[in-house]
Coordinates of C-alpha atoms in Angstrom, one line a residue:
M29 CA 18.9 3.7 2.7
N30 CA 18.6 -0.1 2.7
G31 CA 16.4 -1.6 0.0
P32 CA 15.1 -5.0 -1.1
I33 CA 17.3 -7.5 -2.9
V34 CA 16.7 -7.3 -6.6
M35 CA 19.5 -9.4 -7.9
N36 CA 21.9 -12.0 -6.4
L37 CA 25.4 -11.9 -7.7
Y38 CA 26.0 -15.6 -7.1
G39 CA 23.7 -18.2 -8.7
P40 CA 22.8 -20.1 -10.6
T41 CA 26.6 -20.4 -11.2
D42 CA 29.1 -20.5 -8.3
P43 CA 31.7 -17.8 -7.9
V44 CA 35.2 -18.4 -9.3
D45 CA 37.7 -19.2 -6.6
I46 CA 41.0 -17.3 -7.3
G47 CA 42.6 -17.5 -3.9
P48 CA 42.1 -18.3 -0.3
E49 CA 39.8 -15.3 0.4
T50 CA 39.0 -13.9 -3.1
Q51 CA 36.1 -14.8 -5.4
I52 CA 34.8 -13.1 -8.5
V53 CA 31.6 -13.3 -10.5
N54 CA 32.2 -13.8 -14.2
R55 CA 28.9 -14.1 -16.0
A56 CA 26.2 -12.2 -17.8
F57 CA 23.0 -11.2 -16.0
T58 CA 19.5 -11.4 -17.6
R59 CA 16.0 -10.4 -16.5
A60 CA 15.6 -14.0 -15.2
D61 CA 18.1 -13.0 -12.5
L62 CA 15.8 -10.2 -11.1
V63 CA 14.1 -11.0 -7.8
G64 CA 11.9 -9.2 -5.3
P65 CA 10.2 -6.0 -6.7
L66 CA 11.9 -6.3 -10.0
A67 CA 11.1 -10.0 -10.6
G68 CA 9.5 -10.4 -14.1
R69 CA 10.5 -6.8 -15.1
P70 CA 12.8 -5.9 -17.9
L71 CA 16.5 -5.6 -17.1
S72 CA 16.2 -1.9 -18.1
D73 CA 14.3 -1.3 -14.9
L74 CA 17.4 -2.2 -12.9
L75 CA 19.6 -0.1 -15.2
Q76 CA 17.3 2.9 -14.6
N77 CA 17.6 2.5 -10.8
M78 CA 21.4 2.2 -11.2
L79 CA 21.6 5.4 -13.3
A80 CA 19.4 7.2 -10.8
G81 CA 21.7 6.3 -7.9
N82 CA 19.1 4.0 -6.3
A83 CA 21.2 0.8 -6.3
Y84 CA 24.0 -0.6 -4.3
V85 CA 26.0 -3.8 -3.8
N86 CA 26.1 -5.4 -0.4
V87 CA 28.5 -8.3 0.1
H88 CA 27.5 -10.8 2.8
T89 CA 29.9 -13.2 4.4
V90 CA 29.5 -16.0 7.0
Q91 CA 31.1 -13.7 9.6
H92 CA 28.9 -10.7 8.7
F93 CA 25.6 -12.1 7.3
E94 CA 24.0 -8.6 7.3
G95 CA 26.8 -7.3 5.1
E96 CA 30.6 -7.1 5.1
I97 CA 30.9 -4.2 2.7
R98 CA 28.5 -2.0 0.8
G99 CA 29.0 0.2 -2.1
Q100 CA 26.6 2.6 -3.9
I101 CA 26.4 2.3 -7.6
F102 CA 26.7 5.5 -9.5
L103 CA 27.5 6.8 -13.0
A104 CA 31.2 7.6 -13.3
R105 CA 31.9 10.9 -15.0
H106 CA 35.0 11.6 -17.0
G107 CA 37.2 14.4 -15.6
R108 CA 36.2 14.0 -12.0

């Protein structure tokens, strides 16, 4: 189910350009990066949502502003 944006991967720094179509984010995130319903909340609130399976990453592009690719965040378990 779609949810509100709670953190932007880009900004205040720009992504790192490592090729014609590839960019990566290389920075630490803090509670100051939280927006929407988590704005002003501790970073642990985002972590709790991630551990509960209630968070996902949605990558937007110029061609597909609503989202190019989406991936649910979940806790990886060893042995699976």
